[in-house]
mmCIF file of C-alpha atoms and ligand atoms in Angstrom:
data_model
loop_
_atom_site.group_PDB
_atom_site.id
_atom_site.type_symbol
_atom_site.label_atom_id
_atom_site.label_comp_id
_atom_site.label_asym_id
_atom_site.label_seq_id
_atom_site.Cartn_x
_atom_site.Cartn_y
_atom_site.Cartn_z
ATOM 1 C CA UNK A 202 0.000 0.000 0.000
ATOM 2 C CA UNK A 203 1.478 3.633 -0.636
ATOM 3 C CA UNK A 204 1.521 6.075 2.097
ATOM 4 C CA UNK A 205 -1.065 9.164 1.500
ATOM 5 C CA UNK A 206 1.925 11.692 1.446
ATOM 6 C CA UNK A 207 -0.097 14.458 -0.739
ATOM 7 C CA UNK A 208 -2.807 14.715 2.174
ATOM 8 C CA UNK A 209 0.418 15.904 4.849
ATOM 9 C CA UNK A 210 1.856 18.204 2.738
ATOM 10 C CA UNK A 211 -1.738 19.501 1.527
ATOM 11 C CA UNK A 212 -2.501 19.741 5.289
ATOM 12 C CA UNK A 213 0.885 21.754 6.127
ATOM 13 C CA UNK A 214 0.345 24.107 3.213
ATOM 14 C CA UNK A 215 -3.277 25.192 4.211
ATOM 15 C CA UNK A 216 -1.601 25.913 8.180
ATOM 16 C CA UNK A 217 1.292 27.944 5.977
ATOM 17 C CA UNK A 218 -1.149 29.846 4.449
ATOM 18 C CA UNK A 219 -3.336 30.514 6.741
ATOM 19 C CA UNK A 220 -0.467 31.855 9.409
ATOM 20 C CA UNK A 221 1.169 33.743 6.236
ATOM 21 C CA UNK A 222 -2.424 36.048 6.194
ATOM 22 C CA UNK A 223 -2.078 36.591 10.040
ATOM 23 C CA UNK A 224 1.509 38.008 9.380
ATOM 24 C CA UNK A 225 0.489 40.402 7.542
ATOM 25 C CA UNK A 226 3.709 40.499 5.035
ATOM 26 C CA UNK A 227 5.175 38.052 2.941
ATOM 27 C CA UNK A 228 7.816 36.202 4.507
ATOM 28 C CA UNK A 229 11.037 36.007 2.785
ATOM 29 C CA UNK A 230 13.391 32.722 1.652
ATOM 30 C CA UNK A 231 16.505 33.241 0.288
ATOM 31 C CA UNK A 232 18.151 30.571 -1.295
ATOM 32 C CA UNK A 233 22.011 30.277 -2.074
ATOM 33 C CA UNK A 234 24.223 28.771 -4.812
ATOM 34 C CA UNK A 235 26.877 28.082 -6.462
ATOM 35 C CA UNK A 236 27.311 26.434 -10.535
ATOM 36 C CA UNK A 237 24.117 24.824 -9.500
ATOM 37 C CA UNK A 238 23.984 21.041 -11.501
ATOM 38 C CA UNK A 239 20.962 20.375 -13.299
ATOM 39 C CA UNK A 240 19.319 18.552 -10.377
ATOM 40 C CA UNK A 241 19.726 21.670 -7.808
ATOM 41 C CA UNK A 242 18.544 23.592 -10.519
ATOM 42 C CA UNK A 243 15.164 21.471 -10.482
ATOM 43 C CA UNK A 244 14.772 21.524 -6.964
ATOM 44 C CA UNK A 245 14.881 25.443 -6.776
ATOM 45 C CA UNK A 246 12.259 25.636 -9.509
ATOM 46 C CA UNK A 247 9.672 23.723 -7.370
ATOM 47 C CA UNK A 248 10.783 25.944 -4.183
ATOM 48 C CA UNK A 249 9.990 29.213 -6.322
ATOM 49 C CA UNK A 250 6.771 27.493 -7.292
ATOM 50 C CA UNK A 251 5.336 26.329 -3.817
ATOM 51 C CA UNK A 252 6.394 29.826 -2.407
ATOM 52 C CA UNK A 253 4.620 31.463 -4.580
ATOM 53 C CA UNK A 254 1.488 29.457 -4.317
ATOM 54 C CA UNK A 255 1.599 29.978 -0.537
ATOM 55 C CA UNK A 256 2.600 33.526 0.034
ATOM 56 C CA UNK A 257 5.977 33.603 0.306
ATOM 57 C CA UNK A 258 8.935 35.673 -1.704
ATOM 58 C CA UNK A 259 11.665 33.699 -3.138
ATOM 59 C CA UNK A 260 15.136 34.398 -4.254
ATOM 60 C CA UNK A 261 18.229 32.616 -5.469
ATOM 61 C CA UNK A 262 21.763 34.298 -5.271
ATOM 62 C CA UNK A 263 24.706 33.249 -6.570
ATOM 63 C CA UNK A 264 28.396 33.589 -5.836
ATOM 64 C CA UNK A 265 31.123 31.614 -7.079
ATOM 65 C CA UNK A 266 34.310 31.643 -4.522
ATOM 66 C CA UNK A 267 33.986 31.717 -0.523
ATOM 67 C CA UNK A 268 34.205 35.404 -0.271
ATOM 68 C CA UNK A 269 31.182 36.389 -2.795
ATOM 69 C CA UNK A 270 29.537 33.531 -1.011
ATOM 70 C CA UNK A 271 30.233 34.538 2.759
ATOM 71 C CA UNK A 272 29.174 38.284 1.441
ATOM 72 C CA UNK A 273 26.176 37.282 0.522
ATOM 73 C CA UNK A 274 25.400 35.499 3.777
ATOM 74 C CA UNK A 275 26.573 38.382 5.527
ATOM 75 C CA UNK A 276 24.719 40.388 4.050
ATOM 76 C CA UNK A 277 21.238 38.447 4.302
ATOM 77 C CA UNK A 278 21.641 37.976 7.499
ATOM 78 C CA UNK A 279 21.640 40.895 8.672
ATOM 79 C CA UNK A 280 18.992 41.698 6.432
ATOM 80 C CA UNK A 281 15.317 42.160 8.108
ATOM 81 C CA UNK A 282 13.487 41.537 5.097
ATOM 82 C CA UNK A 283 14.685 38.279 4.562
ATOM 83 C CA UNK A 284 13.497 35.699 7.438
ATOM 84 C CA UNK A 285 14.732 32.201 5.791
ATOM 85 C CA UNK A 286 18.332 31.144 4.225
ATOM 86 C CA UNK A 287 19.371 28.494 2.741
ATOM 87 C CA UNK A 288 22.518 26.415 0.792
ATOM 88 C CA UNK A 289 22.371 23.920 -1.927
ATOM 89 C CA UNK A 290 23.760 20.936 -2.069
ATOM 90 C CA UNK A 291 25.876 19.915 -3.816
ATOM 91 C CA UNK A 292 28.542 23.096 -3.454
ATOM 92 C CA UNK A 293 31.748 23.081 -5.837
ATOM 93 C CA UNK A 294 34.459 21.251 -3.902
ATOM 94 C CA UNK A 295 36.447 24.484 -3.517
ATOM 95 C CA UNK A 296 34.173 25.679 -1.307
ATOM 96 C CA UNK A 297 33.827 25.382 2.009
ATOM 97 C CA UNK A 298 30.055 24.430 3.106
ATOM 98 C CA UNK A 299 30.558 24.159 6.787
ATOM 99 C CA UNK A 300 31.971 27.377 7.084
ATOM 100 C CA UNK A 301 28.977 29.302 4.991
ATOM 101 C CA UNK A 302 26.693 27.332 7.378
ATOM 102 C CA UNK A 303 28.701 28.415 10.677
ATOM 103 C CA UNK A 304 27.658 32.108 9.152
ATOM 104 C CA UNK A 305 24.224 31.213 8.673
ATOM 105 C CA UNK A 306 22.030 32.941 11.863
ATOM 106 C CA UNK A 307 19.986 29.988 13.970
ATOM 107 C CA UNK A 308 17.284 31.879 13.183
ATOM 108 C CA UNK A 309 17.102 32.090 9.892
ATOM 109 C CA UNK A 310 18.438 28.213 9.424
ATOM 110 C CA UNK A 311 15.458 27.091 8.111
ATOM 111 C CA UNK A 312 17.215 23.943 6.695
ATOM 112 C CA UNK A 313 17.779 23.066 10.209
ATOM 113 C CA UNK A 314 22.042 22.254 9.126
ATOM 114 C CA UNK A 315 23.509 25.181 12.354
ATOM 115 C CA UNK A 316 25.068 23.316 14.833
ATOM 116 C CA UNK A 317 22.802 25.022 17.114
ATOM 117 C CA UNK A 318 19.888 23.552 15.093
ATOM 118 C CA UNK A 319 20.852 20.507 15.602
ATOM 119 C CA UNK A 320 21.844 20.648 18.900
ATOM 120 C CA UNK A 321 19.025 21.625 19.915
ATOM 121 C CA UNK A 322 17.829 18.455 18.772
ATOM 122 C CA UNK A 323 19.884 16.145 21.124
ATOM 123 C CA UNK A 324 18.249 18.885 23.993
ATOM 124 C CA UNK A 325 15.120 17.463 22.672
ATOM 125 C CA UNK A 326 14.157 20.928 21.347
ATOM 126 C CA UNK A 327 13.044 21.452 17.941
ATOM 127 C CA UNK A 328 13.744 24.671 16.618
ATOM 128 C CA UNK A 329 14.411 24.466 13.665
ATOM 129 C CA UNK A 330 14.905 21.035 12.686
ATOM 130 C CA UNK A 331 16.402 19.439 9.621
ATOM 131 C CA UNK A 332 13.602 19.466 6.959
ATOM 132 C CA UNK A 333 13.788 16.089 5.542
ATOM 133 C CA UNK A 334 14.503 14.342 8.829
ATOM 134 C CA UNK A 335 11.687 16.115 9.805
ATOM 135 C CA UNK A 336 9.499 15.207 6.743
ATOM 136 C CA UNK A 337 10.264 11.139 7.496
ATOM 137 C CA UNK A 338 9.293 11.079 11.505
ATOM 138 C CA UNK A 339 5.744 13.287 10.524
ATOM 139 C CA UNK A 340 4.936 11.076 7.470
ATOM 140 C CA UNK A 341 5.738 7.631 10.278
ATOM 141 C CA UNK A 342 4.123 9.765 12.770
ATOM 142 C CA UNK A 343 0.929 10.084 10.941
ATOM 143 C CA UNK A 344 1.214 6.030 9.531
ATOM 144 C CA UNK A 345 1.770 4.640 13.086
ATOM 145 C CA UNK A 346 2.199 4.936 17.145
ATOM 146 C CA UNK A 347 5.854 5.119 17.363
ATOM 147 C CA UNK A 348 6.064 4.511 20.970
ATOM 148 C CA UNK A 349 8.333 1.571 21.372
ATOM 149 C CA UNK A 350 8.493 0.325 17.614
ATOM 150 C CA UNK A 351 11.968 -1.099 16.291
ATOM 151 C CA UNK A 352 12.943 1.755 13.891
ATOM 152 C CA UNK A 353 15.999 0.732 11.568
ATOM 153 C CA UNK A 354 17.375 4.017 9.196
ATOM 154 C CA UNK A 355 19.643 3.232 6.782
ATOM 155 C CA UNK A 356 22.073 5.902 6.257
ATOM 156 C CA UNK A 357 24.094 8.105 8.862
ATOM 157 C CA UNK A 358 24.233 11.519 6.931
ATOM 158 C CA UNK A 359 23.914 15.207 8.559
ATOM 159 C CA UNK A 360 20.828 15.896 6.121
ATOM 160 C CA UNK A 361 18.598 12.920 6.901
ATOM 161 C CA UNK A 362 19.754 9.517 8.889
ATOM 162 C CA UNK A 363 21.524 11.157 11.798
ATOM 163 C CA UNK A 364 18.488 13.456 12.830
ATOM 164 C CA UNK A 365 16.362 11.040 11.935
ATOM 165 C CA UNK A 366 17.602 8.749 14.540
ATOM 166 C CA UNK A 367 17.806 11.695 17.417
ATOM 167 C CA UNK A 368 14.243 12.562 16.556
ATOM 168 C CA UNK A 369 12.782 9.455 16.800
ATOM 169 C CA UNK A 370 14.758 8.514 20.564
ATOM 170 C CA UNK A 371 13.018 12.164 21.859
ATOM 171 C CA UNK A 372 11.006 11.544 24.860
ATOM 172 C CA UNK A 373 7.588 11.039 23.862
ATOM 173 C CA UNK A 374 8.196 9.583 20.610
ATOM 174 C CA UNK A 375 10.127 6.730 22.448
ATOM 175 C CA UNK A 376 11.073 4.418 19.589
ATOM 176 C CA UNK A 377 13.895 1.714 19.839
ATOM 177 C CA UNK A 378 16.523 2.884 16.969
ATOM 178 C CA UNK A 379 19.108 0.946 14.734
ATOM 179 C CA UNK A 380 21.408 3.068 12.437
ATOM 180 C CA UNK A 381 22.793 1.407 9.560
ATOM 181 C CA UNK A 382 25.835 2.601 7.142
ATOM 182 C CA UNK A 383 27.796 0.940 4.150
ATOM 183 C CA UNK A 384 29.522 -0.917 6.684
ATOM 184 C CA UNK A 385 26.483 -2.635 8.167
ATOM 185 C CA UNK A 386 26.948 -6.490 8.370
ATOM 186 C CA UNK A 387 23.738 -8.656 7.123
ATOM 187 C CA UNK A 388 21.714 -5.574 6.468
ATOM 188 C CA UNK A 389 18.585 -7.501 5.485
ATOM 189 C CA UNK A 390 18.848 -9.595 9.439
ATOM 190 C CA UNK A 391 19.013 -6.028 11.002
ATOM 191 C CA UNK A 392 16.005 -4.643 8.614
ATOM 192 C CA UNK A 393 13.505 -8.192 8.661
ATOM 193 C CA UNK A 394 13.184 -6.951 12.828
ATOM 194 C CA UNK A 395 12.042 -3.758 11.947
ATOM 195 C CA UNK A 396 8.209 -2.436 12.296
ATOM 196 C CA UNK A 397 9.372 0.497 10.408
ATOM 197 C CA UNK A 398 12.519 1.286 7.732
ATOM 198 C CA UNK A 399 13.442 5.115 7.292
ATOM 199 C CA UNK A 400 15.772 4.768 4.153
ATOM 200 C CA UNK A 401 18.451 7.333 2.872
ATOM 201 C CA UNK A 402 21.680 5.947 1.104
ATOM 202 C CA UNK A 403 20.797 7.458 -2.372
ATOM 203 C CA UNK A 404 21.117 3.408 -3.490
ATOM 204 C CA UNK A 405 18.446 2.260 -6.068
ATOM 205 C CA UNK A 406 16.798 -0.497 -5.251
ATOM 206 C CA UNK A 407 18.690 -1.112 -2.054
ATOM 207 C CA UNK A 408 15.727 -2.521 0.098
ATOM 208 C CA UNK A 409 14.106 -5.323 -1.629
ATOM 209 C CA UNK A 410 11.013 -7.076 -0.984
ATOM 210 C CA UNK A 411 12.813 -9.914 0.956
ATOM 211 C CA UNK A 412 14.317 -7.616 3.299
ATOM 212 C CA UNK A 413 10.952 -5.912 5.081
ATOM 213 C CA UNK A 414 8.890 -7.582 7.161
ATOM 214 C CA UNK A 415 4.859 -8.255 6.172
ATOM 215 C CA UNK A 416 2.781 -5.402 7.312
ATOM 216 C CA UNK A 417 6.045 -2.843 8.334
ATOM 217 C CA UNK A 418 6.025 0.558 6.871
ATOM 218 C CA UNK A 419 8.592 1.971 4.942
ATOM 219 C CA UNK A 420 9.435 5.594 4.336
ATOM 220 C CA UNK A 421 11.656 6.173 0.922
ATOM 221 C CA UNK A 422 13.841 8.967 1.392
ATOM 222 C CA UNK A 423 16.009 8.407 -1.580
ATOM 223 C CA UNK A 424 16.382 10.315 -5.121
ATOM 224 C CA UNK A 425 17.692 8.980 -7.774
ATOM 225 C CA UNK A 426 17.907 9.770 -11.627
ATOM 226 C CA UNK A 427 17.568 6.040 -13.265
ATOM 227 C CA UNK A 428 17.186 6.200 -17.280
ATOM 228 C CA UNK A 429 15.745 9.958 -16.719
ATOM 229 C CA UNK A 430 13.528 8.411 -13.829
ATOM 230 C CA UNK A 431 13.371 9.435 -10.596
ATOM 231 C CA UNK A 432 13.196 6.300 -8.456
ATOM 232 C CA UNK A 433 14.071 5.784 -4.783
ATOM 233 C CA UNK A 434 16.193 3.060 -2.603
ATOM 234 C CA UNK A 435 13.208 1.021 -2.207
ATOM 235 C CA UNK A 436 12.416 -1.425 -4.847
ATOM 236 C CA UNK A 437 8.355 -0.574 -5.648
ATOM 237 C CA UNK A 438 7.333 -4.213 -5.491
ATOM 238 C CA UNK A 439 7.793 -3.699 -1.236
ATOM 239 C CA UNK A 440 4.358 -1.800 -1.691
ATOM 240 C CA UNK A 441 2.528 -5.200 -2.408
ATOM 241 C CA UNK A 442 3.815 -6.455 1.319
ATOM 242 C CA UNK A 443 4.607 -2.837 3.576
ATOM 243 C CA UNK A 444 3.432 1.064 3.575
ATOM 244 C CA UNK A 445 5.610 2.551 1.581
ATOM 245 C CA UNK A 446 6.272 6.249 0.552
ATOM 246 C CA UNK A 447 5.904 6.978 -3.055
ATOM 247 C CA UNK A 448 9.430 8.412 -4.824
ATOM 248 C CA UNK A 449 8.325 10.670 -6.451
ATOM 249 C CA UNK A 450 5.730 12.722 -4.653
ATOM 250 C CA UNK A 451 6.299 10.914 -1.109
ATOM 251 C CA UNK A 452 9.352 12.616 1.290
ATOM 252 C CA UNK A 453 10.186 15.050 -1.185
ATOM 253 C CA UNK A 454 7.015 16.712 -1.023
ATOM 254 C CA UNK A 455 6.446 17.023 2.387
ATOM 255 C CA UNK A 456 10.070 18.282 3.025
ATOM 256 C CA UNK A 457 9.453 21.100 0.434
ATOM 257 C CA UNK A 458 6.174 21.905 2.722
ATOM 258 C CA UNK A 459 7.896 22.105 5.709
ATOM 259 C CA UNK A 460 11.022 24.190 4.152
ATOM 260 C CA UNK A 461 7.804 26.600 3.406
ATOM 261 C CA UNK A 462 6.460 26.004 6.970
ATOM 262 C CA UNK A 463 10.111 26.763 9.051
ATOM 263 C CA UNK A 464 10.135 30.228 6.469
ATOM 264 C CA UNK A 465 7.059 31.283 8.400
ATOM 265 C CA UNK A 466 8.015 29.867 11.759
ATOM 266 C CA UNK A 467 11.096 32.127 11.702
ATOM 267 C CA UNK A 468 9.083 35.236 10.493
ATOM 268 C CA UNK A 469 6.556 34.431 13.425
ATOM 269 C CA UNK A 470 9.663 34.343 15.479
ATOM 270 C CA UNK A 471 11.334 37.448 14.131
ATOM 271 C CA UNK A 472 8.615 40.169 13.860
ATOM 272 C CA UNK A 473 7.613 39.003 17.261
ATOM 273 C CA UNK A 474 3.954 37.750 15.886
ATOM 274 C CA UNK A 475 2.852 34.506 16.491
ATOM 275 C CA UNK A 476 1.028 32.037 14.401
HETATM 276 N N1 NAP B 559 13.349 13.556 -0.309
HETATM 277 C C1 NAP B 559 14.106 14.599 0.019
HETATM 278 O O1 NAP B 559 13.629 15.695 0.242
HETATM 279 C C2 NAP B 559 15.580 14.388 0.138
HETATM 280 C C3 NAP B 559 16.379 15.325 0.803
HETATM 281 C C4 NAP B 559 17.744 15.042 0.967
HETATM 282 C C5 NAP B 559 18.271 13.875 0.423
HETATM 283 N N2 NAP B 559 17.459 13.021 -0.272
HETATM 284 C C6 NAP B 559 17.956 11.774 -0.866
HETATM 285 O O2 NAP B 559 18.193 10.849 0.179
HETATM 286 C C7 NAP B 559 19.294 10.013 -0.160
HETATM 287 C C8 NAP B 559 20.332 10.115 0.940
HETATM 288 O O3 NAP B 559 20.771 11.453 1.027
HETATM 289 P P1 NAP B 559 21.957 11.873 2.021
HETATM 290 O O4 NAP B 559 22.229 13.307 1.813
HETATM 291 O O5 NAP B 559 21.623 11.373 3.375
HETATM 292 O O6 NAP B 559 23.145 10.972 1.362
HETATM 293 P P2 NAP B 559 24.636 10.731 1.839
HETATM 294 O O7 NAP B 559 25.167 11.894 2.574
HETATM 295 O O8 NAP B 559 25.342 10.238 0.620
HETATM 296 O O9 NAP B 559 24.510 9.515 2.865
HETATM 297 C C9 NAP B 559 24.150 8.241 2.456
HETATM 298 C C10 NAP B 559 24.204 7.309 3.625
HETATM 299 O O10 NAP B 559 23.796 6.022 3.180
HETATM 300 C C11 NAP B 559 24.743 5.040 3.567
HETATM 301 N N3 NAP B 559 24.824 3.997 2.561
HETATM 302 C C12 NAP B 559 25.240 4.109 1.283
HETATM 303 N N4 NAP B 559 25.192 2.911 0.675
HETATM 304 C C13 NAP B 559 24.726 2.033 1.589
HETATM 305 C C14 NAP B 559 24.487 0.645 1.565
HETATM 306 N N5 NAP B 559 24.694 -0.091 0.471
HETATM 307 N N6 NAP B 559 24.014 0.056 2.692
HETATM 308 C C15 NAP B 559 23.782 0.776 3.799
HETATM 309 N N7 NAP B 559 24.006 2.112 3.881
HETATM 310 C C16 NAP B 559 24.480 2.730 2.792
HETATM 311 C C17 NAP B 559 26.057 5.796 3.677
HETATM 312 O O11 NAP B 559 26.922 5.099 4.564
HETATM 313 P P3 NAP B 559 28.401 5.642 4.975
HETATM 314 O O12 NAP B 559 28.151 6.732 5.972
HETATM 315 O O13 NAP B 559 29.058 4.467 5.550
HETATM 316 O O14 NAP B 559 29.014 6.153 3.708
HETATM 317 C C18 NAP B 559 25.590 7.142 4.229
HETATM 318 O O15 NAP B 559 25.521 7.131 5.631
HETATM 319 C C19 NAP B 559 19.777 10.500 -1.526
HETATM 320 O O16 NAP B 559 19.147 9.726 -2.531
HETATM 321 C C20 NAP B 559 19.281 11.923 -1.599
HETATM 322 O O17 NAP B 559 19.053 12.368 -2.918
HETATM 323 C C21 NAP B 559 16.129 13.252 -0.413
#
């Protein structure tokens, strides 16, 4: 069966607009680049087009060495028109992303990548947290009661598995949590136990029917270009036994809502209004 992912990010958008009309201005979201690849490219096309559905201004600057890009940070942070910033991914090896995102005000961190962001997570605070960490726990959250349930996330990245796993130990949410990398021995042992799989290791086809258990639930992270395809890490045929995200349409959507929804958290939080 696939997992209803339109009706969360539908839901999120309506609260977005809605608390964009109490603000009374449009929020701003600035994103940053550099020689954006095709893909990146893509992915700020849909940002510019759910902003402007829901309210929100958009822009994308553009340097191309570490000082045009720590300029521009510079100078959007300190600007109070502009409430969200953000960096692509990939950035040209010569430059150096953890240092932009050192620059990068909490407060405007509406990726959720500061290492205040995300240590507010192991405080079990959510600030601002990581969108598409975030995106996986609400679409579980709204599939199942996570309280207690064996969890396994495959992948340990910054972006997605890492938070992932912190979010899902918070008190409250009180799952049981197994982190798996490329090193993992018997990867399919560790993910038959599991009610639910959280997977992000950009692999296609890396979980295959044979590896989840009858009934679990599965959340696709992945995003991959196969033949001019988009397809995730989870073969499709898992639908016929698990829940399972759709790639695309599934995480991707609902992290693009939520991007929208931390843009308007931080204005809230900014101009002193709340939602
Ligand atoms: N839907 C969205 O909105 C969204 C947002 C961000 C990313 N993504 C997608 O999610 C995927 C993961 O992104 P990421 O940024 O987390 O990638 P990443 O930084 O490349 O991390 C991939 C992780 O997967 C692990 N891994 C790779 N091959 C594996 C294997 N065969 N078995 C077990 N683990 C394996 C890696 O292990 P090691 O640490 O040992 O190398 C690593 O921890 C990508 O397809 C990306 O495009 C989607």
């Amino acid at each position: 069966m696939l997992i209803d992912c339109k009706s969360i990010s539908k839901s999120i958008d309506e609260d977005v607009r809605r608390r964009v009309g109490n603000l009374g201005f449009s929020p701003k979201l600035v994103a940053i680049t550099s020689k954006p690849d095709p893909s990146t490219v893509t992915y700020l096309n849909s940002q510019a087009k759910k902003a402007k559905k829901l309210g929100i201004e958009f822009e994308v600057m553009e340097g191309s060495t570490m000082d045009e890009l720590l300029k521009v940070i510079s100078t959007l942070a300190n600007d109070e028109k502009v409430h969200g910033i953000f960096l692509t991914h990939p950035l040209p090896e010569e430059i150096d992303e953890f240092e932009l995102t050192l620059r990068i005000p909490p407060e405007k961190d509406v990726e959720g990548r500061t290492p205040y962001n995300l240590g507010m997570l192991i405080y079990e605070r959510e600030y601002l947290p990581p969108c598409t960490a975030e995106a996986a726990v609400k679409i579980l959250e709204s599939t199942t009661e996570i309280k207690g349930k064996d969890v396994v996330v495959i992948g340990r990245s910054i972006t997605v598995g890492r938070p992932v796993e912190i979010m899902l130990l918070k008190k409250g949410r009180d799952a049981t949590v197994t982190v798996c990398h490329s090193k993992t021995r018997d990867l399919p042992v560790i993910t038959k136990r599991a009610d639910a799989l959280i997977v992000a290791a950009g692999r296609p086809k890396l979980v295959n029917p044979d590896m989840v258990n009858e009934g679990a639930i599965v959340i696709d992270v992945g995003i991959n270009v196969v033949d001019d395809q988009i397809v995730g890490d989870v073969d499709p045929e898992v639908e016929k036994k698990a829940s399972l995200t759709p790639v695309p349409g599934g995480v991707g959507r609902v992290t693009t809502s939520l991007l929208m929804e931390h843009v308007v958290r931080a204005a809230e939080r900014l101009s002193g209004k709340n939602g």
